[in-house]
PDB file of C-alpha atoms in Angstrom:
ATOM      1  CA  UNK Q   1      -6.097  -4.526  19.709  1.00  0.00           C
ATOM      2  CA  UNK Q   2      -2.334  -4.858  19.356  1.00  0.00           C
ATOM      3  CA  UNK Q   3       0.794  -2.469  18.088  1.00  0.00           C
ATOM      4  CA  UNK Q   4       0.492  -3.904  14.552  1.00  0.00           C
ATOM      5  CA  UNK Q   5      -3.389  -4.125  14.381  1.00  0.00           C
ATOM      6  CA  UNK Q   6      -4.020  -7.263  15.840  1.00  0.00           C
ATOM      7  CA  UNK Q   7      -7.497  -7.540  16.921  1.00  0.00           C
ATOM      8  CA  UNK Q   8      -8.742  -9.774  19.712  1.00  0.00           C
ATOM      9  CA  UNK Q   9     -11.896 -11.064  21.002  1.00  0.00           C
ATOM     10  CA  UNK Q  10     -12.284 -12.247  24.778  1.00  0.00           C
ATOM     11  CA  UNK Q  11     -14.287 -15.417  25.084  1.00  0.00           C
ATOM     12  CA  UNK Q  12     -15.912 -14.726  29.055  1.00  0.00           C
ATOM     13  CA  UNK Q  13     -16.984 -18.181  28.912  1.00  0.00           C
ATOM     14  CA  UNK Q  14     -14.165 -19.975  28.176  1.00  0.00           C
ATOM     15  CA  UNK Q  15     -11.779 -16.893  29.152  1.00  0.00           C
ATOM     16  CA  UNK Q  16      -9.143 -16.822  26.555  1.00  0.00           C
ATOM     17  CA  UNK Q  17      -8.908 -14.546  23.453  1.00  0.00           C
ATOM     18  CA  UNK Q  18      -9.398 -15.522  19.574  1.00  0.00           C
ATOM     19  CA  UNK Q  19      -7.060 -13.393  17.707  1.00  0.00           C
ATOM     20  CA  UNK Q  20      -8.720 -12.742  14.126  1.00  0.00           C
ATOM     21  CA  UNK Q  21      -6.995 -13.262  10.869  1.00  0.00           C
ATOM     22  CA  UNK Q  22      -5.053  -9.953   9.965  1.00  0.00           C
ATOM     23  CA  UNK Q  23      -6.096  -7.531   8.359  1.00  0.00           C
ATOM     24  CA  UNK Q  24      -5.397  -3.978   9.720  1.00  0.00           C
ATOM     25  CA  UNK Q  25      -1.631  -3.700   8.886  1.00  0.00           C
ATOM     26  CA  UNK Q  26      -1.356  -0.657  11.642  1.00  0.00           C
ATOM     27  CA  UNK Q  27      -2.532   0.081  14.580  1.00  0.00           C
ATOM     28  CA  UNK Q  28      -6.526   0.402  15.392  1.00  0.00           C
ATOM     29  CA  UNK Q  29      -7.591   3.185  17.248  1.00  0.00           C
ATOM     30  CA  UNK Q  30     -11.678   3.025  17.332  1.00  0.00           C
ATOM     31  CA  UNK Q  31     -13.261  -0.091  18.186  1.00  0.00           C
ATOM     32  CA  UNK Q  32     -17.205   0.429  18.239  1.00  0.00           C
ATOM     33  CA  UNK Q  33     -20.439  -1.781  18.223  1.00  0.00           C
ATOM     34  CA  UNK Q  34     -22.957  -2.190  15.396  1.00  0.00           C
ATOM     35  CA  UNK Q  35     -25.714  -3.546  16.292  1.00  0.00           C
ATOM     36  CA  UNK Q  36     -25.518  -6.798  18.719  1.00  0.00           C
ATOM     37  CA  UNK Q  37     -23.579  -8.979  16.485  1.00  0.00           C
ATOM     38  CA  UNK Q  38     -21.186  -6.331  14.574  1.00  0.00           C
ATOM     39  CA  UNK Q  39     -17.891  -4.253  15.612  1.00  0.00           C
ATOM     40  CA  UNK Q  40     -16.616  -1.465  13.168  1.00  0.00           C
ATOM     41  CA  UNK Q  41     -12.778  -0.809  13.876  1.00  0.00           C
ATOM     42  CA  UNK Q  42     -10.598   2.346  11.921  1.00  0.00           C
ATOM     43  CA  UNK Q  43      -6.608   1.937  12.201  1.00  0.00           C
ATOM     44  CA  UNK Q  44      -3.837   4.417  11.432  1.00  0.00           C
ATOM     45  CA  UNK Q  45      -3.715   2.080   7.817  1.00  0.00           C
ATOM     46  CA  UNK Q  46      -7.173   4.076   7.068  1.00  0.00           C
ATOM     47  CA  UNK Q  47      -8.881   1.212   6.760  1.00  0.00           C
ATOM     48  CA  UNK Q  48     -12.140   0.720   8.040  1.00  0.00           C
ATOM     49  CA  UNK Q  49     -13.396  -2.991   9.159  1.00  0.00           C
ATOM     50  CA  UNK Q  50     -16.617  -4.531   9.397  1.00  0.00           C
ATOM     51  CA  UNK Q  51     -16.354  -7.873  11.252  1.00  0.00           C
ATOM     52  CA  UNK Q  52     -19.168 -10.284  12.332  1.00  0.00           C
ATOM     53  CA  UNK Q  53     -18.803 -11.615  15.739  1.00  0.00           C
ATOM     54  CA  UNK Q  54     -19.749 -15.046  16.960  1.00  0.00           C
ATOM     55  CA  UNK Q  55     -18.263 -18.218  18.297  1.00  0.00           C
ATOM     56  CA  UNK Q  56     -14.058 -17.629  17.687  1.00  0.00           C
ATOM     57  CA  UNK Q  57     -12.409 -15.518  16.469  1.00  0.00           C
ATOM     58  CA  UNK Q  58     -14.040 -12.247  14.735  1.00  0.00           C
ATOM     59  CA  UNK Q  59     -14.782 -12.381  10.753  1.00  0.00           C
ATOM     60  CA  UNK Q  60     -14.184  -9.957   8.395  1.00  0.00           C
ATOM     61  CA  UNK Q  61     -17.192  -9.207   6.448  1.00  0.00           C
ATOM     62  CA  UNK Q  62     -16.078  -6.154   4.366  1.00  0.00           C
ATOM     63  CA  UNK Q  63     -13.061  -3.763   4.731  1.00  0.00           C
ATOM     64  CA  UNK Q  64     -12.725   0.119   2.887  1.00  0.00           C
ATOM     65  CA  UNK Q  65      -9.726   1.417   1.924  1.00  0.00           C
ATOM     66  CA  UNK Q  66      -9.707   5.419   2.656  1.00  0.00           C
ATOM     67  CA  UNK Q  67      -6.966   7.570   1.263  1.00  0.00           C
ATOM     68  CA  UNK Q  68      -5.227   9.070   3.375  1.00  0.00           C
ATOM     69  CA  UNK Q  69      -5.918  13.029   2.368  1.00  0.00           C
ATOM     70  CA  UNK Q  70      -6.216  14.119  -1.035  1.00  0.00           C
ATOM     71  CA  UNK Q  71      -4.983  12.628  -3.630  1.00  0.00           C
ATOM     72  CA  UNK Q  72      -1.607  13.497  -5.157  1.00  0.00           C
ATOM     73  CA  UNK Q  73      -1.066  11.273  -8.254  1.00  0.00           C
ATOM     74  CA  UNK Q  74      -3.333   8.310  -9.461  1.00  0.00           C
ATOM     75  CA  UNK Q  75      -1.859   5.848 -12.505  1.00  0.00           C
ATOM     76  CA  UNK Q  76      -2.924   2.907 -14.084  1.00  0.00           C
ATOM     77  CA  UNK Q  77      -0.981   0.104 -16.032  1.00  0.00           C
ATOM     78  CA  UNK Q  78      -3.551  -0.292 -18.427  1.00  0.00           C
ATOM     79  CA  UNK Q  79      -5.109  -3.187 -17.014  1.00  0.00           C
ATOM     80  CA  UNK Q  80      -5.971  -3.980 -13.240  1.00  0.00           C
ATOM     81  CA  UNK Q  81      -3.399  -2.317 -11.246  1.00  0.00           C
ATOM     82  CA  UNK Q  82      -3.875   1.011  -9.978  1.00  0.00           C
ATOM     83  CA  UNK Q  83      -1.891   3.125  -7.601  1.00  0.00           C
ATOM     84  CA  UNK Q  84      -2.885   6.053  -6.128  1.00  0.00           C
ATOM     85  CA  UNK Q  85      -0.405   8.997  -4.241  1.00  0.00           C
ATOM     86  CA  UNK Q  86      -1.613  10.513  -1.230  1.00  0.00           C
ATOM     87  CA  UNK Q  87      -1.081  13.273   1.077  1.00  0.00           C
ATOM     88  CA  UNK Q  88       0.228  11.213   4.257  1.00  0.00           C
ATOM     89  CA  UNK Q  89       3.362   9.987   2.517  1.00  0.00           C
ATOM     90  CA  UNK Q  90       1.778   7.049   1.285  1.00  0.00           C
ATOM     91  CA  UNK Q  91       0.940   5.310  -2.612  1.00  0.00           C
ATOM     92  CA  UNK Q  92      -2.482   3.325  -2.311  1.00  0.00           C
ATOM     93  CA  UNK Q  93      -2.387   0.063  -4.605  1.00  0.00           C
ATOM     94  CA  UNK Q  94      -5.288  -1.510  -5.905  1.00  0.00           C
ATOM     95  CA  UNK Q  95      -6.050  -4.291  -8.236  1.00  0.00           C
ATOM     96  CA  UNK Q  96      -9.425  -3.255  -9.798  1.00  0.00           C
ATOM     97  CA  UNK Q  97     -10.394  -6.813 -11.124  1.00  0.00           C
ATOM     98  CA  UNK Q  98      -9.867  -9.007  -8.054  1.00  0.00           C
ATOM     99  CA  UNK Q  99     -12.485 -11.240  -7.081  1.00  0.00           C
ATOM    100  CA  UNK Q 100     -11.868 -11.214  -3.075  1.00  0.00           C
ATOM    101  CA  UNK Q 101     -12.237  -7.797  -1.450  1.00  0.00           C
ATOM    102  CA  UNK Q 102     -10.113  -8.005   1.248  1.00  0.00           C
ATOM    103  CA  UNK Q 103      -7.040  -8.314  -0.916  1.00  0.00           C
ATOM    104  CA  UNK Q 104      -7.913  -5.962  -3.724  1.00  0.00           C
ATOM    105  CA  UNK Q 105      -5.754  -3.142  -1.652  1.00  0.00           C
ATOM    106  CA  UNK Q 106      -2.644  -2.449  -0.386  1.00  0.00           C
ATOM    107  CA  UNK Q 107      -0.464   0.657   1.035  1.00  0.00           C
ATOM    108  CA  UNK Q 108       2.892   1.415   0.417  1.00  0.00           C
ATOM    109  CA  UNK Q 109       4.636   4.060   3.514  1.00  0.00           C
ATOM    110  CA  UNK Q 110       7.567   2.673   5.180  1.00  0.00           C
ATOM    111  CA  UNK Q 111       9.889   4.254   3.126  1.00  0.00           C
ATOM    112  CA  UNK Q 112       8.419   7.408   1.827  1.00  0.00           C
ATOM    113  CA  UNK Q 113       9.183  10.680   3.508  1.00  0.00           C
ATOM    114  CA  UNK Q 114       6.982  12.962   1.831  1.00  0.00           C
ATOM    115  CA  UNK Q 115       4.574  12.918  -0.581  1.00  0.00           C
ATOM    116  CA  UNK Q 116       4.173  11.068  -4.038  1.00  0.00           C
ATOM    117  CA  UNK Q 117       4.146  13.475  -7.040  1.00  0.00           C
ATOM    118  CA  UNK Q 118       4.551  11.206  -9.888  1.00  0.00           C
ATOM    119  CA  UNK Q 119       3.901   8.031 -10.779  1.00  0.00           C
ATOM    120  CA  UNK Q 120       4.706   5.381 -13.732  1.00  0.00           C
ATOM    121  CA  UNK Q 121       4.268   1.764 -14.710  1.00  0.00           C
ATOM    122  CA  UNK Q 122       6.828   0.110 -17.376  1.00  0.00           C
ATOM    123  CA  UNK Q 123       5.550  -1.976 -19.865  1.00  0.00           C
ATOM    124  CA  UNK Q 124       5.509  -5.652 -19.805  1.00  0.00           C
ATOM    125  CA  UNK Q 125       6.864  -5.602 -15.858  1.00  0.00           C
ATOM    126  CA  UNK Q 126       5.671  -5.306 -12.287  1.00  0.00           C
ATOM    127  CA  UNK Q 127       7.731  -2.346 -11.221  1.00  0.00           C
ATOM    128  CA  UNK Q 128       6.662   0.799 -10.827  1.00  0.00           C
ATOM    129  CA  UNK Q 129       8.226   4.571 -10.460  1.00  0.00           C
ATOM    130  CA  UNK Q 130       7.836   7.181  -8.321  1.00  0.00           C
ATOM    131  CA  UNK Q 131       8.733  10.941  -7.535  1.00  0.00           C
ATOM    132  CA  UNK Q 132       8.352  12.698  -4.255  1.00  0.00           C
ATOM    133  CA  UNK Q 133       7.399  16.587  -3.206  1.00  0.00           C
ATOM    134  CA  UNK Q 134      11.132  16.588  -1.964  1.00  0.00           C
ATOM    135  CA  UNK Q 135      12.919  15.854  -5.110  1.00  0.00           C
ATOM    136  CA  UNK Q 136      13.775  12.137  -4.406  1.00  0.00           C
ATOM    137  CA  UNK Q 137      12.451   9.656  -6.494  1.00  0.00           C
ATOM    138  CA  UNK Q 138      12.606   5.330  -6.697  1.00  0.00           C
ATOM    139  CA  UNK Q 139      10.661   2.415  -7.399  1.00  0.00           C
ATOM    140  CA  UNK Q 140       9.043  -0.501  -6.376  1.00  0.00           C
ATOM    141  CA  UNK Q 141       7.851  -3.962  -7.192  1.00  0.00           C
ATOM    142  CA  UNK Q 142       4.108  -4.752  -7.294  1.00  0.00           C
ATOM    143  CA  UNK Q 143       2.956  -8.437  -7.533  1.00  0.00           C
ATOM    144  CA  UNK Q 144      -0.634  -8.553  -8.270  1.00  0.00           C
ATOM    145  CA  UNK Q 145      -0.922 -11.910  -6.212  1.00  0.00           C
ATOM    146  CA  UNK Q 146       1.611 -10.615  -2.671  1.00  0.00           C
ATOM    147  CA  UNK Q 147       1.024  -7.290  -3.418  1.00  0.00           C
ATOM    148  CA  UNK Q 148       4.178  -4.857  -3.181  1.00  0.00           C
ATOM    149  CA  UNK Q 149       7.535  -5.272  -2.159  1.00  0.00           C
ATOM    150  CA  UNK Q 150      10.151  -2.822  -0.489  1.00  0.00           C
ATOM    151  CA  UNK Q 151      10.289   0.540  -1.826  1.00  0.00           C
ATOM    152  CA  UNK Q 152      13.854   1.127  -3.741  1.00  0.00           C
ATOM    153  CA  UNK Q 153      15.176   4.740  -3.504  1.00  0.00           C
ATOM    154  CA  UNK Q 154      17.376   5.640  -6.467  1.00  0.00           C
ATOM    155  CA  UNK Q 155      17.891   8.955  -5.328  1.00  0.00           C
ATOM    156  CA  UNK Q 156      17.167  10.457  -1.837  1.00  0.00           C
ATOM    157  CA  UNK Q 157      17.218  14.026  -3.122  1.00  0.00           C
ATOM    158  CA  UNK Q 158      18.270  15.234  -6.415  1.00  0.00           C
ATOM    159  CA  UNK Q 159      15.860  18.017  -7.454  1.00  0.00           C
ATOM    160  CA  UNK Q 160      15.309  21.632  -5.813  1.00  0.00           C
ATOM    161  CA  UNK Q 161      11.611  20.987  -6.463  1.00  0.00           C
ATOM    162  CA  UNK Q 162       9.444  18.040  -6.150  1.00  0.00           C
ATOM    163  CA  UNK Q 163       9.262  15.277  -8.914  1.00  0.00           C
ATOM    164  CA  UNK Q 164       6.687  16.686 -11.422  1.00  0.00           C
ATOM    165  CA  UNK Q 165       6.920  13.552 -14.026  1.00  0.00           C
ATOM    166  CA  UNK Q 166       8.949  10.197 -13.942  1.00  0.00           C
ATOM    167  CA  UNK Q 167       8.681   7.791 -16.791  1.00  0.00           C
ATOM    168  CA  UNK Q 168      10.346   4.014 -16.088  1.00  0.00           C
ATOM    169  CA  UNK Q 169      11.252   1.951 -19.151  1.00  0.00           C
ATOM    170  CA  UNK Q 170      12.190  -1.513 -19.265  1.00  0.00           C
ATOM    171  CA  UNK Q 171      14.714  -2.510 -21.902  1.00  0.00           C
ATOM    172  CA  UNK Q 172      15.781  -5.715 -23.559  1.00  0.00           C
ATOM    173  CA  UNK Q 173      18.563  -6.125 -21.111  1.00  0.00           C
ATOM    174  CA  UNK Q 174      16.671  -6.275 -18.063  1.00  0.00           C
ATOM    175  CA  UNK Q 175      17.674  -2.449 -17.062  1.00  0.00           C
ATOM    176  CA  UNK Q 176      15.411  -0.146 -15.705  1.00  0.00           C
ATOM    177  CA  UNK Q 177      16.041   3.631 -17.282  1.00  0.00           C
ATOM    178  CA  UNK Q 178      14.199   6.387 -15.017  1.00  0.00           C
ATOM    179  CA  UNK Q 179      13.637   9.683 -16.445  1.00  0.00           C
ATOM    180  CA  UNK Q 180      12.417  12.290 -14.131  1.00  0.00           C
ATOM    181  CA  UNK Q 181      11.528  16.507 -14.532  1.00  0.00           C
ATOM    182  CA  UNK Q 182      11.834  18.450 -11.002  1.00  0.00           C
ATOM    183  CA  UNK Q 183       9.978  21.345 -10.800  1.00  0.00           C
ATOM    184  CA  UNK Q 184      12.114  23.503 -11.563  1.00  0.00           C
ATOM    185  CA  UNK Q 185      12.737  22.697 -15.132  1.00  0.00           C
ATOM    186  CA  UNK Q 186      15.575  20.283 -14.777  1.00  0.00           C
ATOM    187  CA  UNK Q 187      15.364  17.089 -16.455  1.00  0.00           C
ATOM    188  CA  UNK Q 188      17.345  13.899 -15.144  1.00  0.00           C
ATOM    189  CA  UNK Q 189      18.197  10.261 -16.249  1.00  0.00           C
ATOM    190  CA  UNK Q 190      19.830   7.365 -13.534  1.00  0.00           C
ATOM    191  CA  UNK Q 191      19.650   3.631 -14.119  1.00  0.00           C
ATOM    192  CA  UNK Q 192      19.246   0.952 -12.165  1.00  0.00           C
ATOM    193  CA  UNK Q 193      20.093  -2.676 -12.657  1.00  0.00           C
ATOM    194  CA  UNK Q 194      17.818  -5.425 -12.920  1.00  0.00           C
ATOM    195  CA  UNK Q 195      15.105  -5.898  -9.882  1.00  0.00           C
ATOM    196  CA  UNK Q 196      16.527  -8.286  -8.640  1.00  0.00           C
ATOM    197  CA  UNK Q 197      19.981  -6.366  -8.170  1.00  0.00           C
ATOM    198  CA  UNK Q 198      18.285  -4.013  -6.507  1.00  0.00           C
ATOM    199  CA  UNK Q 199      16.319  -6.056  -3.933  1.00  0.00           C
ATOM    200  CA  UNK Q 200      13.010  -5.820  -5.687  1.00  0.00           C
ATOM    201  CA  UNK Q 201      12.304  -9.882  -5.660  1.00  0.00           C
TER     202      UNK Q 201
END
């Protein structure tokens, strides 16, 4: 396997690899058999692989999205998206209604230094908030079809305490109000320009 989870498979016959399609988005670290006809690979992502081998390149037959320890906030939009805060800095998003399994998940961690408190959805748009344990909070754009986009920090560190709620509303003139509570009591309010101001295309 490669750096960025690139997973080979050396032909002896014709001795040259077949690279397979991508799907581990970090780098694997177990590689083991199943059966005579099967490999099961994990990757820093937490992703676990099943992939059939044959004649080219390796197949994916089904992939599992872990979480990557326990689960700090979980939010829905109401309708298919999900996204899910975990413990190793990282937001887990899943689209609970799409049809081909290896696309229905994504993870979000370049970017986030600690880990996700709070979590919100804006009506009527793809962007989403978040708050982290060390007070900073941003957001990010989620496209249910490419999945998300870079994560936008508003603020690297404004409360003493992590993020305990954040609540993003989208007005009729395209601006993006965030209203967060630290933990210790304080309540906040910082807006951001349209998405596309902000880099979140």
């Amino acid at each position: 396997s490669g750096p960025r989870g690139e997973l080979f498979a050396w032909d002896a016959v014709k001795r040259k690899p077949h690279r397979a399609a991508p799907v581990h988005t970090r780098p694997i670290f177990s590689i083991r058999p199943v059966g005579s006809d099967h490999i099961l690979t994990a990757g820093m992502d937490r992703f676990v692989v099943l992939w059939t081998l044959g004649k080219g390149a390796p197949q994916m037959k089904w992939r599992l999205c872990c979480l990557g320890g326990h689960a700090t906030a979980i939010r829905t939009n109401g309708a298919n998206m999900a996204c899910i805060g975990c413990g190793d800095n990282s937001i887990r998003v899943m689209d609970l209604l799409h049809r081909e399994h290896r696309q229905h998940c994504w993870v979000i961690w370049r970017g986030l230094r600690s880990s996700v408190t709070s979590l919100s959805s804006a009506a009527n748009c793809d962007v989403w908030g978040f708050g982290l344990q060390d007070g900073g909070f941003g957001c990010v754009r989620i496209d249910g079809a490419d999945g998300p986009g870079d994560i936008d920090m508003l603020a690297s560190k404004l409360h003493p305490g992590p993020v305990t709620s954040i609540c993003l509303v989208s007005t009729s003139s395209f601006k993006h109000q965030c209203q967060h509570a630290g933990g210790e009591g304080s309540r906040s309010r910082a807006g951001a320009t349209s998405p596309q101001a902000n880099g979140i295309q």
